[in-house]
mmCIF file of N, CA, C and O in Angstrom:
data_model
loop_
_atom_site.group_PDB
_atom_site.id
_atom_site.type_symbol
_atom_site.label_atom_id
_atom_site.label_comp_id
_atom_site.label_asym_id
_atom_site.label_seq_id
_atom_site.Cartn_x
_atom_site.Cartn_y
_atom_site.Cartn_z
ATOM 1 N N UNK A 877 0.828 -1.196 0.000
ATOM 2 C CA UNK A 877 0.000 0.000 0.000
ATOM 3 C C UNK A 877 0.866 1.251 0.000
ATOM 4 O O UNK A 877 1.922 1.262 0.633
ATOM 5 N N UNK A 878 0.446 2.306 -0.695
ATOM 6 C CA UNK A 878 1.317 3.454 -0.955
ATOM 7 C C UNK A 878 0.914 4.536 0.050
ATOM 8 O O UNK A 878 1.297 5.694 -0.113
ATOM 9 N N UNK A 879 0.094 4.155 1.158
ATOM 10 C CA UNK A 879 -0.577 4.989 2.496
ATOM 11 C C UNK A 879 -0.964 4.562 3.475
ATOM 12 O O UNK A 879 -1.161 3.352 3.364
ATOM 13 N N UNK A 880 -1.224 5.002 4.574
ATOM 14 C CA UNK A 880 -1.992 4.519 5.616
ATOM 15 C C UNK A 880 -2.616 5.222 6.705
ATOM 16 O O UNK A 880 -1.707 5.728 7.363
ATOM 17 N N UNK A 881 -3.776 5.504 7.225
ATOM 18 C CA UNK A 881 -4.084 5.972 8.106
ATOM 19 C C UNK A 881 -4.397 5.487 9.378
ATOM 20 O O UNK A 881 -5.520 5.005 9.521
ATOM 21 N N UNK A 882 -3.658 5.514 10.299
ATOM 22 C CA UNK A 882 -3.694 5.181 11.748
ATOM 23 C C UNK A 882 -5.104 5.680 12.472
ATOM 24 O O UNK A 882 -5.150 6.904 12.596
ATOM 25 N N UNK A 883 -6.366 4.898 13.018
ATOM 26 C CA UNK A 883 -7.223 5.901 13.811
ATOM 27 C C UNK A 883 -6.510 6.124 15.108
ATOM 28 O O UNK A 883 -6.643 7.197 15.696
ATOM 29 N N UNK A 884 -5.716 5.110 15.610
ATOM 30 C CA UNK A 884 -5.302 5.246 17.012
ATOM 31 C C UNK A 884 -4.905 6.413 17.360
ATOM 32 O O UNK A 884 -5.301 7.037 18.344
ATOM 33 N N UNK A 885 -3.875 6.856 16.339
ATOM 34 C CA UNK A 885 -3.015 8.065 16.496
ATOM 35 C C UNK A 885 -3.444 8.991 15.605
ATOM 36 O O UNK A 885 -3.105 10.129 15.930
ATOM 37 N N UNK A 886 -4.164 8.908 14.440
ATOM 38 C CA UNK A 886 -4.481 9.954 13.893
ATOM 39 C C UNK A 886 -3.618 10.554 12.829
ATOM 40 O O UNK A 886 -3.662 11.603 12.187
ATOM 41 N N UNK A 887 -2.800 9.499 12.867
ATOM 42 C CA UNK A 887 -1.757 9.777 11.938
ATOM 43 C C UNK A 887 -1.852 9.030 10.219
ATOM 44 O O UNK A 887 -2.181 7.874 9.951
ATOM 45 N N UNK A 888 -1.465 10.080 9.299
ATOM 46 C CA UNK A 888 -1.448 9.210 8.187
ATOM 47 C C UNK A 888 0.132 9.295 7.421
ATOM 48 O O UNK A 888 0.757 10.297 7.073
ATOM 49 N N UNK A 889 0.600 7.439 7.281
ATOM 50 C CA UNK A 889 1.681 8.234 6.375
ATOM 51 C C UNK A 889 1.835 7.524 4.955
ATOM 52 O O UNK A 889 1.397 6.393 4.743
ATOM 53 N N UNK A 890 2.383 8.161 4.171
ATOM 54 C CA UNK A 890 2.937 7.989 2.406
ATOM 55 C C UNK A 890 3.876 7.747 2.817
ATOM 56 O O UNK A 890 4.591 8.157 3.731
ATOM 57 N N UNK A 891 3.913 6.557 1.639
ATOM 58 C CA UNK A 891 5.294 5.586 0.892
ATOM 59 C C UNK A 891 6.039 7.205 -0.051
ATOM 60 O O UNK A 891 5.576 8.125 -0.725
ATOM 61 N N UNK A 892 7.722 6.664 0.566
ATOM 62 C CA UNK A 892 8.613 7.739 -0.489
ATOM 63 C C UNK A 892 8.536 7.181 -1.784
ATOM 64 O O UNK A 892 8.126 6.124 -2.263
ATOM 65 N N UNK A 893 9.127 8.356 -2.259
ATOM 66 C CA UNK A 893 9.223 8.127 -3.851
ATOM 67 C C UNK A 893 7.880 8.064 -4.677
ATOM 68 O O UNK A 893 7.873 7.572 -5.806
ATOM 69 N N UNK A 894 6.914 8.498 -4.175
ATOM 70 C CA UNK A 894 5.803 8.533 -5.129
ATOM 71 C C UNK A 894 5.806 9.341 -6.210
ATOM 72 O O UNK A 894 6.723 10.142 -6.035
ATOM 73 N N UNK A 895 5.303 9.536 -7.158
ATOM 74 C CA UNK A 895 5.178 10.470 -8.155
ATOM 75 C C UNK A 895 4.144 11.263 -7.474
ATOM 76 O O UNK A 895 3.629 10.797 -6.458
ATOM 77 N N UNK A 896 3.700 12.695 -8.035
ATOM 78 C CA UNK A 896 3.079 13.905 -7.729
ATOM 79 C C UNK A 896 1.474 13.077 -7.448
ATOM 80 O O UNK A 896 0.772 12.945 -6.446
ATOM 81 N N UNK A 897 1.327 12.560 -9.104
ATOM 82 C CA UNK A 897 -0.251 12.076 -8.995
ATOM 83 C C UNK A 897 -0.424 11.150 -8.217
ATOM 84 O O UNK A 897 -1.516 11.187 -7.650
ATOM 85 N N UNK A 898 0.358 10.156 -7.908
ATOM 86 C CA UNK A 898 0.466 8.770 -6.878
ATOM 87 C C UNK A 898 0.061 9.629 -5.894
ATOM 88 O O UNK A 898 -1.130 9.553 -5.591
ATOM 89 N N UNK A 899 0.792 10.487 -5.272
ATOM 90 C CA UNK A 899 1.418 10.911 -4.151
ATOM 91 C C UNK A 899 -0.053 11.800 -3.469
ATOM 92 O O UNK A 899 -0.729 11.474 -2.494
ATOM 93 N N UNK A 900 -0.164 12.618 -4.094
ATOM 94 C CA UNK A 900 -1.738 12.989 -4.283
ATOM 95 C C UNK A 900 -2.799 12.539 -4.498
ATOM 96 O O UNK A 900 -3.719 13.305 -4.210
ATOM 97 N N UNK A 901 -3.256 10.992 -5.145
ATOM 98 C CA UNK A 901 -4.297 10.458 -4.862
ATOM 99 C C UNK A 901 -4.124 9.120 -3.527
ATOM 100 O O UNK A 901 -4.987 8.293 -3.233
ATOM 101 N N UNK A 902 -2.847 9.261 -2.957
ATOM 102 C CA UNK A 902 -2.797 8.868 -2.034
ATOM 103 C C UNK A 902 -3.265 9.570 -0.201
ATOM 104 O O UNK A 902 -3.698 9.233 0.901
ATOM 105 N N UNK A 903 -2.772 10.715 -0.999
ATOM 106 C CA UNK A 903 -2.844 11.889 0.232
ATOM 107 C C UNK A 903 -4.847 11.526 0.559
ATOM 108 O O UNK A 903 -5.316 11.145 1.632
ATOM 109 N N UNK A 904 -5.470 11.746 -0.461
ATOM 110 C CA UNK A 904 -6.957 12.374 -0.394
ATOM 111 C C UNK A 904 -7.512 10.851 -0.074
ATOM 112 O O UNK A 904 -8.281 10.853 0.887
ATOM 113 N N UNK A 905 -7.286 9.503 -0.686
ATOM 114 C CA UNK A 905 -7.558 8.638 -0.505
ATOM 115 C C UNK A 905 -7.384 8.353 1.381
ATOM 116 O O UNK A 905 -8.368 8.487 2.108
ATOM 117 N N UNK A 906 -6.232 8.025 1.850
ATOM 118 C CA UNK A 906 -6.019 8.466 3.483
ATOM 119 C C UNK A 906 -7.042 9.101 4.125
ATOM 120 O O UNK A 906 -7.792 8.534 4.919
ATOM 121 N N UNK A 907 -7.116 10.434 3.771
ATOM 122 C CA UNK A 907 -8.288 11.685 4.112
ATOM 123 C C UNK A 907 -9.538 10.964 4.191
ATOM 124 O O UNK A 907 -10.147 10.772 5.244
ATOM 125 N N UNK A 908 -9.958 10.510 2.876
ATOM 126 C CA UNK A 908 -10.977 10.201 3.309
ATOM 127 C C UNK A 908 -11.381 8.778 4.440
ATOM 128 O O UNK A 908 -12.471 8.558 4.969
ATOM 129 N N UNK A 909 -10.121 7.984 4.561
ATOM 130 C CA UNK A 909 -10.450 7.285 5.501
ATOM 131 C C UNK A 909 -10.665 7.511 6.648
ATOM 132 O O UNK A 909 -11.278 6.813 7.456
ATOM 133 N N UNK A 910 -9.862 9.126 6.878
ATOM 134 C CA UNK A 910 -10.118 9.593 8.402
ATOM 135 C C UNK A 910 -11.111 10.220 8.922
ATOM 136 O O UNK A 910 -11.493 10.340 10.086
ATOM 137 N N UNK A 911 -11.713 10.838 7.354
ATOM 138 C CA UNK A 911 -13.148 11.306 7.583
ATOM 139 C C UNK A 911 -14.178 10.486 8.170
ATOM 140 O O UNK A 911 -15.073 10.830 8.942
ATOM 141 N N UNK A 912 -13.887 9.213 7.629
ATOM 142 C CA UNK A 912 -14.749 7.935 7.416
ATOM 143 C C UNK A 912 -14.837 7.844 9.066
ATOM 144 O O UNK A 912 -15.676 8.280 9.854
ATOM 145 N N UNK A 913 -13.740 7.170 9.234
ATOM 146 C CA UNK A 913 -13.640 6.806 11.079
ATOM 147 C C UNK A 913 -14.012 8.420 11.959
ATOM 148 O O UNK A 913 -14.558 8.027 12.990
ATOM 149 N N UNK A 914 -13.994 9.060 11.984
ATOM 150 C CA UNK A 914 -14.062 10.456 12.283
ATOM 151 C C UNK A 914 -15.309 10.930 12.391
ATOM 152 O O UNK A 914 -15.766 11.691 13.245
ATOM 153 N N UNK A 915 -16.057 10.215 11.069
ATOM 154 C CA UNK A 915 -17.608 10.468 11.231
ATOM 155 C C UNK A 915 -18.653 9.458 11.198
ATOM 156 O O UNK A 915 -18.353 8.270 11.322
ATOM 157 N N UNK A 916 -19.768 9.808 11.052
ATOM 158 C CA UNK A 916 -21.069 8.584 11.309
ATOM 159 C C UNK A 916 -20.832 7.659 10.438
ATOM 160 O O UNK A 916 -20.988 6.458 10.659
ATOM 161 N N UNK A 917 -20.402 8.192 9.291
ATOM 162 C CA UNK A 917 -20.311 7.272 7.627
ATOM 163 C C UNK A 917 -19.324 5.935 8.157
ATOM 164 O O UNK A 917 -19.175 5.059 7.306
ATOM 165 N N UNK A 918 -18.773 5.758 9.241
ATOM 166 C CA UNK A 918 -18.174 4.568 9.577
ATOM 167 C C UNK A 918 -19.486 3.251 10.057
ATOM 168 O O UNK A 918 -19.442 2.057 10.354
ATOM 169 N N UNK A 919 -20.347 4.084 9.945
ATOM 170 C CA UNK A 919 -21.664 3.235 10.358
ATOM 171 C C UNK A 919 -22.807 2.660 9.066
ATOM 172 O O UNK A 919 -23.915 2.142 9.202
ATOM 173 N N UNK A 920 -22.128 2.949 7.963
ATOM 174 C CA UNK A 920 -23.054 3.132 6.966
ATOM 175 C C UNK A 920 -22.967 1.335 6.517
ATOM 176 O O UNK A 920 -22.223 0.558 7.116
ATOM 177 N N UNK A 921 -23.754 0.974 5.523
ATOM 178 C CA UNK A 921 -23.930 -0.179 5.266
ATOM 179 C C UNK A 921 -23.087 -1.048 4.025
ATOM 180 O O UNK A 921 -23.185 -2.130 3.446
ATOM 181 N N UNK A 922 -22.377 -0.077 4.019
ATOM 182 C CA UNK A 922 -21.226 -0.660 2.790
ATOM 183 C C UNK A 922 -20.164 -1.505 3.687
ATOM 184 O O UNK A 922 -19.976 -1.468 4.903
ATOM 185 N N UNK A 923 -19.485 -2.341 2.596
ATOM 186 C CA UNK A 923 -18.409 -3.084 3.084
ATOM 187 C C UNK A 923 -17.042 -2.573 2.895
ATOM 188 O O UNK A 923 -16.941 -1.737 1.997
ATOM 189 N N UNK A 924 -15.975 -2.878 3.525
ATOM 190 C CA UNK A 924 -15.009 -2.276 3.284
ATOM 191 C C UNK A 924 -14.251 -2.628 2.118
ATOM 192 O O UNK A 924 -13.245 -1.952 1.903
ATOM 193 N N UNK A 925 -14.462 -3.310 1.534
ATOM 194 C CA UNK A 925 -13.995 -3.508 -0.501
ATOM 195 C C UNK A 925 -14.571 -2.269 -1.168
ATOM 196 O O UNK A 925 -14.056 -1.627 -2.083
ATOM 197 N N UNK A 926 -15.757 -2.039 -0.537
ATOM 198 C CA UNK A 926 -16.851 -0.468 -1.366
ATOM 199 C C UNK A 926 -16.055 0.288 -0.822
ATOM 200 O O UNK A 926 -15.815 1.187 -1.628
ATOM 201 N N UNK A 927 -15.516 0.433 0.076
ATOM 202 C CA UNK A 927 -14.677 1.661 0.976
ATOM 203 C C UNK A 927 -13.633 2.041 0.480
ATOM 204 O O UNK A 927 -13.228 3.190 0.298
ATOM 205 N N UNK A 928 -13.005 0.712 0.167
ATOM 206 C CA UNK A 928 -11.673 1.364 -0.545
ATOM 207 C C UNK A 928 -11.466 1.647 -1.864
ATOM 208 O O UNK A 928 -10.450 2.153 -2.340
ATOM 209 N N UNK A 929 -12.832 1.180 -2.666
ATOM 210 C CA UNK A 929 -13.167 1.549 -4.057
ATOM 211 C C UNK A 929 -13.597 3.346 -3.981
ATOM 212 O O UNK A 929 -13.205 4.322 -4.621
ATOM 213 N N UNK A 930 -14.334 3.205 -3.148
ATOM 214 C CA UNK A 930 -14.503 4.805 -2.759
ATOM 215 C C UNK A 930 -13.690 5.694 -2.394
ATOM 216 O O UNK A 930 -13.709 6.827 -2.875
ATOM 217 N N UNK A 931 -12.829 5.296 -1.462
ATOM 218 C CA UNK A 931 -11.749 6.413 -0.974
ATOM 219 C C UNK A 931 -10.682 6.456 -2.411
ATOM 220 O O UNK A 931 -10.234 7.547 -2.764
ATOM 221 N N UNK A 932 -10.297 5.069 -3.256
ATOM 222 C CA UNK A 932 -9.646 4.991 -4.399
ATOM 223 C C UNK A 932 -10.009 5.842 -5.513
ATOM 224 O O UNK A 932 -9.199 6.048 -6.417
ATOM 225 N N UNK A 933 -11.590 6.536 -5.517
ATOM 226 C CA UNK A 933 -12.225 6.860 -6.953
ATOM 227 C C UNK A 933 -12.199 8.711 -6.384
ATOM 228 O O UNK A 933 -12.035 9.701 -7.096
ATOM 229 N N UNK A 934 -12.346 8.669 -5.417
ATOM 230 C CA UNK A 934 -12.035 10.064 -4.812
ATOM 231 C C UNK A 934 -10.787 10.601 -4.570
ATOM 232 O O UNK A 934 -10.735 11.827 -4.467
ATOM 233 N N UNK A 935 -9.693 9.913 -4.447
ATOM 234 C CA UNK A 935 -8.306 10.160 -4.428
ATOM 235 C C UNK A 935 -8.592 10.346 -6.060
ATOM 236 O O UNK A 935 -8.635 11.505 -6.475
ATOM 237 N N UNK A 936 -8.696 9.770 -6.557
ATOM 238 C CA UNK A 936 -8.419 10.179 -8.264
ATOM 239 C C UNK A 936 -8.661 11.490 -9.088
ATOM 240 O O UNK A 936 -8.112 12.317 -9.816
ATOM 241 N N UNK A 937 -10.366 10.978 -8.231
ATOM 242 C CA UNK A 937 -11.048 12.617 -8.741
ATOM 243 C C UNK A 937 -10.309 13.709 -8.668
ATOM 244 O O UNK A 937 -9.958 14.358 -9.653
ATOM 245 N N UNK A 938 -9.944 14.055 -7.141
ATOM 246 C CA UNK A 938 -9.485 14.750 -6.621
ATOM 247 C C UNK A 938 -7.966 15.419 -6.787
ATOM 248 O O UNK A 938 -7.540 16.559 -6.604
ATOM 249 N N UNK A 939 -7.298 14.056 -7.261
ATOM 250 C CA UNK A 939 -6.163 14.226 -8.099
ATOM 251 C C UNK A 939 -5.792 14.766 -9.045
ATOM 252 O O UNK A 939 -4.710 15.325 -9.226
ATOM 253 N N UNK A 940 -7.136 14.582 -10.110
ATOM 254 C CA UNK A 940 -6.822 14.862 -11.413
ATOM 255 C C UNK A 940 -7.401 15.902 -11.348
ATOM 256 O O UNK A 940 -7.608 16.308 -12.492
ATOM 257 N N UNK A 941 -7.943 16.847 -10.288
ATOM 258 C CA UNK A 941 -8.365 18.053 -11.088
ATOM 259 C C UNK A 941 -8.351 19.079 -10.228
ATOM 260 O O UNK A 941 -9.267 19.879 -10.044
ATOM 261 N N UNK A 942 -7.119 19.045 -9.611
ATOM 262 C CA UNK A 942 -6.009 19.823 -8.475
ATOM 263 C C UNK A 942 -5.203 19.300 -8.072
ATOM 264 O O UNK A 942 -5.108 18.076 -7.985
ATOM 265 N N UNK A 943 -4.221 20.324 -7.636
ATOM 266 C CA UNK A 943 -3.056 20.052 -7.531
ATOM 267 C C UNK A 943 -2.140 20.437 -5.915
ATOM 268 O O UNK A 943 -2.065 21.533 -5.361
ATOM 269 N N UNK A 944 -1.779 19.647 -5.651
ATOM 270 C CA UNK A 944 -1.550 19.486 -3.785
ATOM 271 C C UNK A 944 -0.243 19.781 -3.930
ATOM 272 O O UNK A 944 0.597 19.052 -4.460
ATOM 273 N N UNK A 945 -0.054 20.934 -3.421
ATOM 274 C CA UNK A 945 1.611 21.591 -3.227
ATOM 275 C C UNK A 945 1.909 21.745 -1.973
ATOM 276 O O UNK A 945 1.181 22.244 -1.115
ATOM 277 N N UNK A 946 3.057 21.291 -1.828
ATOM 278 C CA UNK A 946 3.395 21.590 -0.840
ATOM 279 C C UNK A 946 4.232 22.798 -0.151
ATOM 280 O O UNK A 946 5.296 23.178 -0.639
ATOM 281 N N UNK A 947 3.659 23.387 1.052
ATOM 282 C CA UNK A 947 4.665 24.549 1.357
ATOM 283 C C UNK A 947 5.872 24.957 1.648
ATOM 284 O O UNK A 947 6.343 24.546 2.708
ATOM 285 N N UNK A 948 6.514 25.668 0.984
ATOM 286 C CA UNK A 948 8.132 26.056 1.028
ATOM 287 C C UNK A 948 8.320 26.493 2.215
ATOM 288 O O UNK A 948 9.439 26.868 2.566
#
């Protein structure tokens, strides 16, 4: 896996060496897992194969149509 989000700690981290777009639909993909645990939607009736198809199709979206810079 090229990410991971910890609920324990709250922490999420990326694999080095990603490319920009990797690296960025990894970032938002994470995100939304923390949203997930974070909010009610951890209660919803999907399985977690739908979950990670979801957090996967939203990292993409999100990828491809902005751009996540980081600050100097």
């Amino acid at each position: 896996d090229a990410g991971e989000y910890d609920p324990a700690t709250g922490i999420i981290t990326i694999q080095k060496g990603l490319k920009s777009i990797e690296r960025d639909e990894t970032i938002v993909h994470e995100i939304v897992h923390a949203v997930q645990h974070i909010s009610s939607l951890r209660h919803t009736a999907i399985t977690d194969d739908q979950w990670e198809m979801l957090c996967g199709e939203i990292g993409k979206a999100v990828a491809a149509n902005y751009r996540l810079i980081p600050r100097k």
